[in-house]
mmCIF file of C-alpha atoms in Angstrom:
data_model
loop_
_atom_site.group_PDB
_atom_site.id
_atom_site.type_symbol
_atom_site.label_atom_id
_atom_site.label_comp_id
_atom_site.label_asym_id
_atom_site.label_seq_id
_atom_site.Cartn_x
_atom_site.Cartn_y
_atom_site.Cartn_z
ATOM 1 C CA MET I 20 -103.677 -138.769 -29.455
ATOM 2 C CA ARG I 21 -100.975 -136.849 -28.462
ATOM 3 C CA TYR I 22 -97.980 -137.038 -30.059
ATOM 4 C CA LEU I 23 -94.747 -135.195 -29.542
ATOM 5 C CA PHE I 24 -91.824 -135.138 -32.190
ATOM 6 C CA PHE I 25 -88.335 -134.153 -31.388
ATOM 7 C CA THR I 26 -86.115 -131.723 -33.966
ATOM 8 C CA ASN I 27 -82.621 -131.553 -33.633
ATOM 9 C CA THR I 28 -81.213 -130.303 -36.658
ATOM 10 C CA PRO I 29 -83.329 -128.839 -39.467
ATOM 11 C CA ALA I 30 -83.064 -132.379 -41.460
ATOM 12 C CA HIS I 31 -85.336 -133.953 -38.164
ATOM 13 C CA VAL I 32 -88.185 -131.076 -39.372
ATOM 14 C CA HIS I 33 -87.932 -132.224 -43.139
ATOM 15 C CA LEU I 34 -88.290 -136.043 -41.444
ATOM 16 C CA TYR I 35 -91.465 -135.297 -39.442
ATOM 17 C CA LYS I 36 -92.931 -132.045 -41.655
ATOM 18 C CA TYR I 37 -95.290 -134.309 -43.654
ATOM 19 C CA ALA I 38 -96.665 -136.454 -40.426
ATOM 20 C CA VAL I 39 -97.241 -134.071 -38.490
ATOM 21 C CA ARG I 40 -99.738 -132.150 -41.215
ATOM 22 C CA GLU I 41 -100.757 -135.613 -41.864
ATOM 23 C CA LEU I 42 -102.044 -136.302 -38.347
ATOM 24 C CA GLN I 43 -103.427 -132.533 -37.403
ATOM 25 C CA ALA I 44 -105.335 -133.207 -39.927
ATOM 26 C CA MET I 45 -106.735 -136.647 -38.663
ATOM 27 C CA GLY I 46 -107.758 -134.684 -35.287
ATOM 28 C CA HIS I 47 -104.491 -135.874 -33.656
ATOM 29 C CA ASP I 48 -102.994 -133.012 -30.887
ATOM 30 C CA VAL I 49 -98.988 -132.665 -31.848
ATOM 31 C CA LEU I 50 -96.256 -130.724 -30.660
ATOM 32 C CA VAL I 51 -92.975 -130.110 -32.139
ATOM 33 C CA LEU I 52 -89.874 -129.338 -30.190
ATOM 34 C CA GLY I 53 -86.678 -128.340 -31.639
ATOM 35 C CA ARG I 54 -83.076 -126.714 -31.148
ATOM 36 C CA ASP I 55 -82.192 -123.477 -32.868
ATOM 37 C CA TYR I 56 -79.165 -124.807 -34.511
ATOM 38 C CA GLY I 57 -78.449 -123.940 -37.928
ATOM 39 C CA CYS I 58 -81.703 -123.259 -39.538
ATOM 40 C CA THR I 59 -84.213 -125.367 -37.842
ATOM 41 C CA LYS I 60 -86.336 -122.801 -36.531
ATOM 42 C CA ASP I 61 -86.081 -120.970 -39.880
ATOM 43 C CA LEU I 62 -87.909 -124.640 -40.998
ATOM 44 C CA LEU I 63 -90.335 -124.896 -37.915
ATOM 45 C CA GLU I 64 -91.542 -121.384 -38.141
ATOM 46 C CA TYR I 65 -91.675 -121.377 -42.650
ATOM 47 C CA TYR I 66 -93.907 -124.574 -42.096
ATOM 48 C CA ASP I 67 -95.972 -123.829 -39.875
ATOM 49 C CA LEU I 68 -95.494 -126.658 -37.049
ATOM 50 C CA PRO I 69 -96.790 -126.033 -34.086
ATOM 51 C CA HIS I 70 -93.092 -125.876 -31.947
ATOM 52 C CA GLU I 71 -91.626 -124.334 -28.100
ATOM 53 C CA ILE I 72 -88.101 -124.466 -29.133
ATOM 54 C CA TYR I 73 -85.885 -125.740 -25.941
ATOM 55 C CA GLY I 74 -83.241 -124.269 -26.248
ATOM 56 C CA SER I 75 -79.436 -123.431 -28.451
ATOM 57 C CA CYS I 76 -76.490 -124.860 -29.791
ATOM 58 C CA GLY I 77 -73.692 -123.265 -31.355
ATOM 59 C CA THR I 78 -71.831 -125.469 -33.688
ATOM 60 C CA THR I 79 -68.768 -126.898 -31.904
ATOM 61 C CA LYS I 80 -68.991 -129.601 -29.602
ATOM 62 C CA TYR I 81 -68.918 -127.606 -26.999
ATOM 63 C CA SER I 82 -71.596 -125.364 -26.965
ATOM 64 C CA LEU I 83 -73.082 -128.902 -26.837
ATOM 65 C CA PHE I 84 -72.758 -130.450 -23.660
ATOM 66 C CA ARG I 85 -72.567 -127.144 -21.950
ATOM 67 C CA SER I 86 -76.187 -126.591 -23.028
ATOM 68 C CA LEU I 87 -77.233 -130.049 -21.309
ATOM 69 C CA PRO I 88 -78.588 -129.614 -18.520
ATOM 70 C CA PHE I 89 -80.206 -126.571 -19.679
ATOM 71 C CA HIS I 90 -81.869 -128.268 -22.313
ATOM 72 C CA TYR I 91 -82.535 -131.141 -20.681
ATOM 73 C CA VAL I 92 -85.155 -129.595 -17.911
ATOM 74 C CA ASN I 93 -86.643 -127.334 -20.725
ATOM 75 C CA ILE I 94 -87.401 -131.032 -22.403
ATOM 76 C CA PHE I 95 -88.451 -132.252 -19.136
ATOM 77 C CA ARG I 96 -91.218 -129.128 -17.959
ATOM 78 C CA ALA I 97 -91.910 -129.144 -21.591
ATOM 79 C CA VAL I 98 -93.279 -132.706 -21.652
ATOM 80 C CA ARG I 99 -94.896 -132.860 -17.777
ATOM 81 C CA ARG I 100 -97.064 -130.186 -19.356
ATOM 82 C CA PHE I 101 -98.077 -131.497 -22.736
ATOM 83 C CA LYS I 102 -99.048 -135.178 -21.646
ATOM 84 C CA PRO I 103 -97.978 -137.308 -25.083
ATOM 85 C CA ASP I 104 -98.802 -140.301 -25.417
ATOM 86 C CA LEU I 105 -96.164 -140.693 -28.004
ATOM 87 C CA ILE I 106 -92.808 -138.958 -28.533
ATOM 88 C CA PHE I 107 -90.933 -139.782 -31.710
ATOM 89 C CA GLY I 108 -87.166 -138.764 -31.882
ATOM 90 C CA MET I 109 -83.355 -139.730 -33.235
ATOM 91 C CA GLY I 110 -81.407 -139.937 -30.319
ATOM 92 C CA GLY I 111 -80.739 -139.385 -26.030
ATOM 93 C CA TYR I 112 -83.128 -136.407 -25.664
ATOM 94 C CA ALA I 113 -86.133 -138.586 -26.529
ATOM 95 C CA ALA I 114 -85.659 -141.925 -25.512
ATOM 96 C CA HIS I 115 -84.970 -139.747 -22.359
ATOM 97 C CA ALA I 116 -87.780 -137.573 -22.132
ATOM 98 C CA GLY I 117 -89.979 -140.758 -22.110
ATOM 99 C CA ALA I 118 -88.160 -142.333 -19.981
ATOM 100 C CA VAL I 119 -88.610 -139.670 -17.195
ATOM 101 C CA SER I 120 -92.425 -139.655 -18.665
ATOM 102 C CA ARG I 121 -92.983 -143.306 -18.658
ATOM 103 C CA THR I 122 -93.925 -142.379 -22.582
ATOM 104 C CA PRO I 123 -93.089 -144.728 -25.267
ATOM 105 C CA VAL I 124 -90.706 -143.763 -27.529
ATOM 106 C CA VAL I 125 -90.426 -144.832 -31.248
ATOM 107 C CA LEU I 126 -86.501 -143.469 -32.721
ATOM 108 C CA LEU I 127 -85.557 -143.337 -35.783
ATOM 109 C CA LEU I 128 -82.305 -144.275 -36.822
ATOM 110 C CA ASP I 129 -80.116 -144.675 -39.714
ATOM 111 C CA SER I 130 -76.357 -144.148 -38.537
ATOM 112 C CA GLU I 131 -74.119 -147.113 -37.079
ATOM 113 C CA PRO I 132 -70.886 -145.440 -36.279
ATOM 114 C CA THR I 133 -73.060 -142.932 -33.783
ATOM 115 C CA SER I 134 -72.683 -146.162 -30.628
ATOM 116 C CA LEU I 135 -73.069 -143.594 -27.650
ATOM 117 C CA ASP I 136 -77.020 -142.034 -29.269
ATOM 118 C CA HIS I 137 -77.397 -145.955 -29.500
ATOM 119 C CA VAL I 138 -76.607 -146.947 -26.348
ATOM 120 C CA VAL I 139 -77.665 -143.846 -23.925
ATOM 121 C CA SER I 140 -81.574 -144.362 -26.197
ATOM 122 C CA ARG I 141 -82.362 -147.646 -27.256
ATOM 123 C CA PRO I 142 -82.978 -149.232 -23.734
ATOM 124 C CA PHE I 143 -85.864 -146.586 -24.018
ATOM 125 C CA ALA I 144 -87.061 -146.690 -27.012
ATOM 126 C CA LYS I 145 -90.414 -149.231 -27.631
ATOM 127 C CA ALA I 146 -89.502 -149.574 -31.440
ATOM 128 C CA ILE I 147 -86.052 -148.793 -33.432
ATOM 129 C CA LEU I 148 -87.226 -147.753 -36.649
ATOM 130 C CA THR I 149 -84.176 -148.006 -39.479
ATOM 131 C CA PRO I 150 -83.171 -147.814 -43.315
ATOM 132 C CA HIS I 151 -82.926 -151.203 -44.886
ATOM 133 C CA THR I 152 -79.558 -150.390 -45.478
ATOM 134 C CA PHE I 153 -78.396 -150.130 -41.571
ATOM 135 C CA GLY I 154 -75.946 -152.659 -41.279
ATOM 136 C CA LYS I 155 -76.258 -153.500 -36.720
ATOM 137 C CA ASP I 156 -79.454 -154.928 -35.449
ATOM 138 C CA LEU I 157 -79.778 -152.767 -31.876
ATOM 139 C CA ALA I 158 -82.591 -155.373 -30.399
ATOM 140 C CA ASP I 159 -85.370 -157.237 -30.465
ATOM 141 C CA ASN I 160 -87.202 -153.750 -30.728
ATOM 142 C CA HIS I 161 -84.866 -152.799 -33.671
ATOM 143 C CA TYR I 162 -87.615 -153.066 -36.955
ATOM 144 C CA GLN I 163 -86.515 -152.175 -40.585
ATOM 145 C CA PHE I 164 -88.150 -150.014 -43.799
ATOM 146 C CA ARG I 165 -86.891 -150.381 -47.639
ATOM 147 C CA GLY I 166 -85.765 -146.340 -48.075
ATOM 148 C CA PHE I 167 -84.095 -144.199 -46.435
ATOM 149 C CA LYS I 168 -85.148 -141.181 -43.662
ATOM 150 C CA GLU I 169 -85.583 -138.280 -46.231
ATOM 151 C CA THR I 170 -87.947 -140.650 -47.315
ATOM 152 C CA ALA I 171 -89.974 -139.590 -46.001
ATOM 153 C CA TYR I 172 -89.988 -135.420 -47.798
ATOM 154 C CA LEU I 173 -88.295 -136.521 -50.898
ATOM 155 C CA HIS I 174 -90.086 -140.001 -52.080
ATOM 156 C CA PRO I 175 -92.312 -138.618 -55.579
ATOM 157 C CA ASP I 176 -95.752 -139.098 -54.149
ATOM 158 C CA VAL I 177 -94.577 -135.917 -51.294
ATOM 159 C CA TYR I 178 -91.987 -133.252 -53.159
ATOM 160 C CA GLU I 179 -92.516 -131.377 -55.730
ATOM 161 C CA PRO I 180 -90.006 -127.875 -56.372
ATOM 162 C CA SER I 181 -91.980 -125.539 -54.682
ATOM 163 C CA VAL I 182 -90.364 -122.563 -57.348
ATOM 164 C CA ASP I 183 -88.944 -121.503 -60.650
ATOM 165 C CA ILE I 184 -85.490 -121.627 -58.227
ATOM 166 C CA ARG I 185 -84.045 -121.147 -60.899
ATOM 167 C CA ALA I 186 -85.218 -117.130 -61.416
ATOM 168 C CA GLU I 187 -85.575 -117.093 -58.098
ATOM 169 C CA LEU I 188 -81.648 -117.445 -58.298
ATOM 170 C CA GLY I 189 -81.166 -115.721 -61.214
ATOM 171 C CA LEU I 190 -79.285 -118.453 -63.035
ATOM 172 C CA GLY I 191 -80.427 -118.440 -66.973
ATOM 173 C CA PRO I 192 -81.679 -121.611 -68.188
ATOM 174 C CA ASP I 193 -78.911 -123.093 -68.885
ATOM 175 C CA GLU I 194 -76.569 -122.766 -66.771
ATOM 176 C CA LYS I 195 -74.547 -124.613 -64.964
ATOM 177 C CA PHE I 196 -74.076 -123.938 -61.361
ATOM 178 C CA VAL I 197 -72.329 -126.737 -58.567
ATOM 179 C CA VAL I 198 -73.728 -126.176 -54.672
ATOM 180 C CA VAL I 199 -70.498 -126.983 -52.280
ATOM 181 C CA ARG I 200 -71.407 -128.023 -48.851
ATOM 182 C CA PHE I 201 -69.141 -127.918 -45.447
ATOM 183 C CA ASN I 202 -69.391 -128.850 -42.185
ATOM 184 C CA ALA I 203 -68.422 -128.129 -38.739
ATOM 185 C CA PHE I 204 -68.198 -130.733 -37.663
ATOM 186 C CA GLY I 205 -69.808 -129.797 -34.685
ATOM 187 C CA SER I 206 -71.627 -132.916 -33.457
ATOM 188 C CA HIS I 207 -70.922 -136.042 -30.275
ATOM 189 C CA HIS I 208 -71.033 -137.635 -33.904
ATOM 190 C CA ASP I 209 -68.954 -135.728 -35.455
ATOM 191 C CA VAL I 210 -65.271 -136.550 -32.394
ATOM 192 C CA GLY I 211 -62.719 -137.668 -34.537
ATOM 193 C CA HIS I 212 -63.556 -136.712 -37.869
ATOM 194 C CA GLY I 213 -63.659 -134.044 -40.219
ATOM 195 C CA GLY I 214 -63.759 -133.414 -44.155
ATOM 196 C CA PHE I 215 -61.857 -130.540 -46.213
ATOM 197 C CA THR I 216 -58.898 -127.811 -45.253
ATOM 198 C CA PRO I 217 -59.220 -124.521 -45.177
ATOM 199 C CA GLU I 218 -56.795 -125.324 -48.422
ATOM 200 C CA ARG I 219 -57.960 -127.743 -49.579
ATOM 201 C CA ARG I 220 -61.694 -125.689 -49.664
ATOM 202 C CA ARG I 221 -60.032 -122.776 -51.223
ATOM 203 C CA GLU I 222 -58.537 -124.617 -54.346
ATOM 204 C CA LEU I 223 -62.048 -127.099 -54.291
ATOM 205 C CA ILE I 224 -64.031 -123.291 -55.063
ATOM 206 C CA SER I 225 -61.749 -122.492 -57.878
ATOM 207 C CA MET I 226 -61.721 -125.396 -59.401
ATOM 208 C CA LEU I 227 -65.455 -125.358 -59.731
ATOM 209 C CA GLY I 228 -65.755 -121.437 -60.356
ATOM 210 C CA ALA I 229 -63.706 -121.708 -63.243
ATOM 211 C CA ARG I 230 -66.557 -124.218 -64.393
ATOM 212 C CA ALA I 231 -69.786 -123.495 -63.125
ATOM 213 C CA THR I 232 -71.686 -121.142 -60.769
ATOM 214 C CA VAL I 233 -70.486 -122.214 -57.158
ATOM 215 C CA PHE I 234 -73.054 -121.650 -53.897
ATOM 216 C CA VAL I 235 -71.175 -122.673 -50.767
ATOM 217 C CA LEU I 236 -73.322 -123.688 -47.776
ATOM 218 C CA ASP I 237 -70.816 -123.653 -44.374
ATOM 219 C CA GLU I 238 -72.400 -124.907 -41.887
ATOM 220 C CA SER I 239 -69.687 -123.399 -39.263
ATOM 221 C CA GLU I 240 -69.591 -119.867 -37.802
ATOM 222 C CA GLU I 241 -67.411 -118.405 -39.883
ATOM 223 C CA ARG I 242 -66.562 -118.414 -43.809
ATOM 224 C CA ARG I 243 -63.773 -119.936 -44.309
ATOM 225 C CA ASP I 244 -62.747 -119.474 -47.929
ATOM 226 C CA GLY I 245 -61.300 -116.332 -48.179
ATOM 227 C CA ASP I 246 -62.629 -114.425 -51.015
ATOM 228 C CA LEU I 247 -63.487 -116.550 -53.750
ATOM 229 C CA ASP I 248 -66.159 -116.226 -56.385
ATOM 230 C CA THR I 249 -68.509 -117.581 -55.130
ATOM 231 C CA ARG I 250 -73.095 -116.256 -54.811
ATOM 232 C CA PRO I 251 -74.351 -115.620 -51.218
ATOM 233 C CA PHE I 252 -76.207 -118.712 -49.722
ATOM 234 C CA ASP I 253 -79.429 -115.490 -50.378
ATOM 235 C CA PHE I 254 -81.741 -118.147 -50.827
ATOM 236 C CA HIS I 255 -84.362 -119.547 -48.075
ATOM 237 C CA PRO I 256 -83.152 -122.604 -46.105
ATOM 238 C CA ALA I 257 -86.591 -124.277 -46.899
ATOM 239 C CA LEU I 258 -85.571 -124.629 -50.510
ATOM 240 C CA VAL I 259 -82.480 -126.416 -49.913
ATOM 241 C CA HIS I 260 -84.401 -128.852 -51.947
ATOM 242 C CA ASP I 261 -84.880 -127.222 -54.537
ATOM 243 C CA VAL I 262 -81.622 -126.105 -55.106
ATOM 244 C CA LEU I 263 -80.443 -129.173 -55.258
ATOM 245 C CA ALA I 264 -82.712 -130.339 -57.335
ATOM 246 C CA GLU I 265 -82.339 -128.094 -59.959
ATOM 247 C CA ALA I 266 -77.963 -127.969 -59.945
ATOM 248 C CA SER I 267 -75.586 -129.975 -61.996
ATOM 249 C CA LEU I 268 -73.366 -131.044 -59.128
ATOM 250 C CA LEU I 269 -73.115 -130.982 -55.177
ATOM 251 C CA VAL I 270 -69.526 -131.401 -53.758
ATOM 252 C CA ALA I 271 -70.045 -132.344 -50.159
ATOM 253 C CA ASP I 272 -67.562 -133.374 -45.957
ATOM 254 C CA THR I 273 -70.755 -133.787 -44.419
ATOM 255 C CA GLN I 274 -73.717 -136.467 -44.641
ATOM 256 C CA THR I 275 -77.468 -135.839 -45.722
ATOM 257 C CA MET I 276 -77.243 -134.011 -47.987
ATOM 258 C CA VAL I 277 -75.665 -135.740 -50.040
ATOM 259 C CA THR I 278 -78.163 -138.524 -49.531
ATOM 260 C CA GLU I 279 -81.341 -136.303 -50.651
ATOM 261 C CA ALA I 280 -79.341 -134.734 -53.634
ATOM 262 C CA ALA I 281 -79.496 -138.682 -54.899
ATOM 263 C CA LEU I 282 -82.155 -139.393 -54.275
ATOM 264 C CA LEU I 283 -83.383 -135.815 -56.048
ATOM 265 C CA GLY I 284 -81.348 -136.708 -58.817
ATOM 266 C CA THR I 285 -77.969 -135.051 -58.384
ATOM 267 C CA PRO I 286 -74.506 -136.358 -59.145
ATOM 268 C CA ALA I 287 -73.089 -136.127 -55.908
ATOM 269 C CA ILE I 288 -69.233 -136.037 -54.537
ATOM 270 C CA ARG I 289 -68.651 -136.606 -50.940
ATOM 271 C CA SER I 290 -65.506 -137.095 -48.537
ATOM 272 C CA ASN I 291 -64.469 -136.738 -45.153
ATOM 273 C CA SER I 292 -63.395 -139.090 -42.515
ATOM 274 C CA PHE I 293 -66.513 -141.309 -42.354
ATOM 275 C CA VAL I 294 -65.619 -143.238 -45.914
ATOM 276 C CA GLY I 295 -64.363 -146.164 -45.663
ATOM 277 C CA ASP I 296 -65.036 -150.287 -44.611
ATOM 278 C CA ASP I 297 -66.982 -148.899 -41.402
ATOM 279 C CA ASP I 298 -69.369 -146.542 -43.504
ATOM 280 C CA MET I 299 -72.755 -146.318 -42.777
ATOM 281 C CA GLY I 300 -74.819 -148.427 -45.862
ATOM 282 C CA ASN I 301 -76.752 -146.173 -46.697
ATOM 283 C CA PHE I 302 -74.342 -144.436 -48.797
ATOM 284 C CA VAL I 303 -72.559 -147.519 -49.756
ATOM 285 C CA GLU I 304 -75.791 -148.585 -51.227
ATOM 286 C CA LEU I 305 -75.730 -145.475 -52.842
ATOM 287 C CA GLU I 306 -72.241 -145.803 -54.621
ATOM 288 C CA ARG I 307 -73.268 -148.916 -55.802
ATOM 289 C CA GLN I 308 -76.401 -148.086 -57.110
ATOM 290 C CA GLY I 309 -74.235 -145.352 -58.969
ATOM 291 C CA LEU I 310 -75.505 -142.150 -58.006
ATOM 292 C CA ILE I 311 -73.057 -140.514 -54.930
ATOM 293 C CA SER I 312 -69.092 -140.895 -55.042
ATOM 294 C CA ASN I 313 -67.351 -141.483 -51.541
ATOM 295 C CA LEU I 314 -64.177 -140.337 -51.690
ATOM 296 C CA LYS I 315 -60.892 -139.770 -49.308
ATOM 297 C CA SER I 316 -58.945 -138.554 -52.062
ATOM 298 C CA PHE I 317 -58.454 -134.863 -52.194
ATOM 299 C CA ASP I 318 -57.225 -135.456 -55.879
ATOM 300 C CA ASP I 319 -59.287 -137.847 -56.855
ATOM 301 C CA VAL I 320 -62.613 -135.486 -55.743
ATOM 302 C CA MET I 321 -60.777 -132.819 -58.075
ATOM 303 C CA ALA I 322 -60.844 -135.109 -61.263
ATOM 304 C CA ARG I 323 -64.147 -136.581 -59.979
ATOM 305 C CA ALA I 324 -66.002 -133.359 -60.565
ATOM 306 C CA GLU I 325 -64.271 -131.898 -63.562
ATOM 307 C CA GLU I 326 -64.906 -135.212 -65.143
ATOM 308 C CA LEU I 327 -69.134 -134.619 -63.726
ATOM 309 C CA LEU I 328 -69.289 -131.382 -64.941
ATOM 310 C CA ALA I 329 -67.973 -131.826 -68.806
ATOM 311 C CA ASP I 330 -70.335 -134.659 -68.908
ATOM 312 C CA ASP I 331 -73.933 -133.364 -70.039
ATOM 313 C CA GLY I 332 -75.349 -136.143 -70.100
ATOM 314 C CA ALA I 333 -74.672 -136.606 -66.682
ATOM 315 C CA LYS I 334 -78.551 -135.004 -64.939
ATOM 316 C CA ALA I 335 -80.650 -137.109 -67.468
ATOM 317 C CA ARG I 336 -78.520 -140.481 -66.732
ATOM 318 C CA TRP I 337 -78.826 -139.487 -62.229
ATOM 319 C CA ALA I 338 -82.853 -138.899 -62.747
ATOM 320 C CA ASP I 339 -82.930 -142.345 -64.354
ATOM 321 C CA LYS I 340 -81.211 -143.803 -62.080
ATOM 322 C CA ARG I 341 -82.306 -141.844 -59.450
ATOM 323 C CA ASP I 342 -86.190 -143.424 -60.365
ATOM 324 C CA ALA I 343 -84.424 -147.030 -60.591
ATOM 325 C CA LEU I 344 -84.025 -146.908 -57.050
ATOM 326 C CA LEU I 345 -87.298 -144.647 -55.535
ATOM 327 C CA ALA I 346 -89.508 -147.838 -57.317
ATOM 328 C CA ASP I 347 -89.075 -150.340 -54.830
ATOM 329 C CA LYS I 348 -88.872 -147.958 -51.538
ATOM 330 C CA VAL I 349 -91.525 -146.562 -49.262
ATOM 331 C CA ASN I 350 -92.980 -143.004 -48.595
ATOM 332 C CA LEU I 351 -91.589 -143.137 -44.577
ATOM 333 C CA THR I 352 -94.215 -140.185 -44.251
ATOM 334 C CA ASP I 353 -97.110 -142.986 -44.356
ATOM 335 C CA VAL I 354 -94.783 -145.528 -42.449
ATOM 336 C CA ILE I 355 -94.534 -143.108 -39.528
ATOM 337 C CA VAL I 356 -98.016 -141.764 -39.163
ATOM 338 C CA GLN I 357 -99.299 -146.114 -39.336
ATOM 339 C CA VAL I 358 -96.734 -146.484 -36.618
ATOM 340 C CA ALA I 359 -98.363 -143.640 -34.553
ATOM 341 C CA LEU I 360 -101.351 -144.418 -35.666
ATOM 342 C CA ASN I 361 -101.218 -148.123 -34.415
ATOM 343 C CA TYR I 362 -97.997 -148.407 -32.232
ATOM 344 C CA GLY I 363 -99.483 -150.741 -29.444
ATOM 345 C CA SER I 364 -99.718 -153.532 -31.619
ATOM 346 C CA VAL I 365 -95.810 -154.550 -32.253
ATOM 347 C CA GLU I 366 -97.175 -157.330 -35.227
ATOM 348 C CA THR I 367 -98.727 -154.281 -36.951
ATOM 349 C CA VAL I 368 -95.492 -152.210 -36.840
ATOM 350 C CA ASP I 369 -93.908 -155.791 -37.557
ATOM 351 C CA SER I 370 -95.955 -156.127 -40.980
ATOM 352 C CA LEU I 371 -95.134 -151.702 -41.574
ATOM 353 C CA THR I 372 -91.147 -152.949 -41.703
ATOM 354 C CA ARG I 373 -89.558 -155.705 -42.904
ATOM 355 C CA HIS I 374 -92.407 -156.859 -44.991
ATOM 356 C CA THR I 375 -90.902 -154.075 -47.445
ATOM 357 C CA VAL I 376 -87.581 -155.999 -46.598
ATOM 358 C CA PRO I 377 -86.600 -159.076 -48.850
ATOM 359 C CA ALA I 378 -85.963 -162.221 -47.079
#
């Protein structure tokens, strides 16, 4: 069989990397189509995945929209050359590649607010897979798995630290450190949304820096925290989960990294305009489990961060809560591989997903 995977962001590389390796080990032909966005290309090379880059994109909304025609031309050419039997992806690129080439498509979605993606992609999908926390019913071919998309690479069955990250970062054995992650809000689903202002970024980092070592991961093309005392982001992006697992705290106005921190047992604070009554189901569930804090008020963010950094027992309690959360969650890589091998059977796809969610 011939399988094609789309990795438009760094998170997509992590989502599919183990499935790609397993399918290759079984003797199948696999191609990953990647977008040169953030560290996506670096990760594809680091994990030595068979890939082609279909185009690049900056961190502004206009950069993506200007690039779309060029991207689609390259994607359609690559699909015609590779002739896949099945396509995996998370939105329009994968769905439209399947439609043009008449190839079945499996979409893996986890964001309820990205309605535009759902509208342009679901008519072309053979199957749609979402976490059990997903709050929408998208179609008759919508299947749920008990877990999060991040359980494809952070489930205990597949994740273990790859290096001594404290030695890599030059940190002492008991030195507290915080990861601060800022979003560029440059994707189409970020239209109308935002996070920390530059002034609040500086205030946040200044407060955290007085209590711990701070690493700032800024998705935007230009650092906006001024000359504040922070450690440079000088480790390979493939090590970010090892960094998160060891951190005392994550504070972020972005999305995916908050779920990753929770699944690694690290306290996390999330603050952006998505937080509220219509928030994504996975963040509602993770907060209910006591693993993350979804906060709109900046004053609440500051107070919660100070509280967590002063709590020397937080990491141990979070590890216990993480273990309890993951006790009944699937290794999503196993689900992806089995769907790939059995995609022609609706009954098999159903048994791989719905049976993991209580009736």
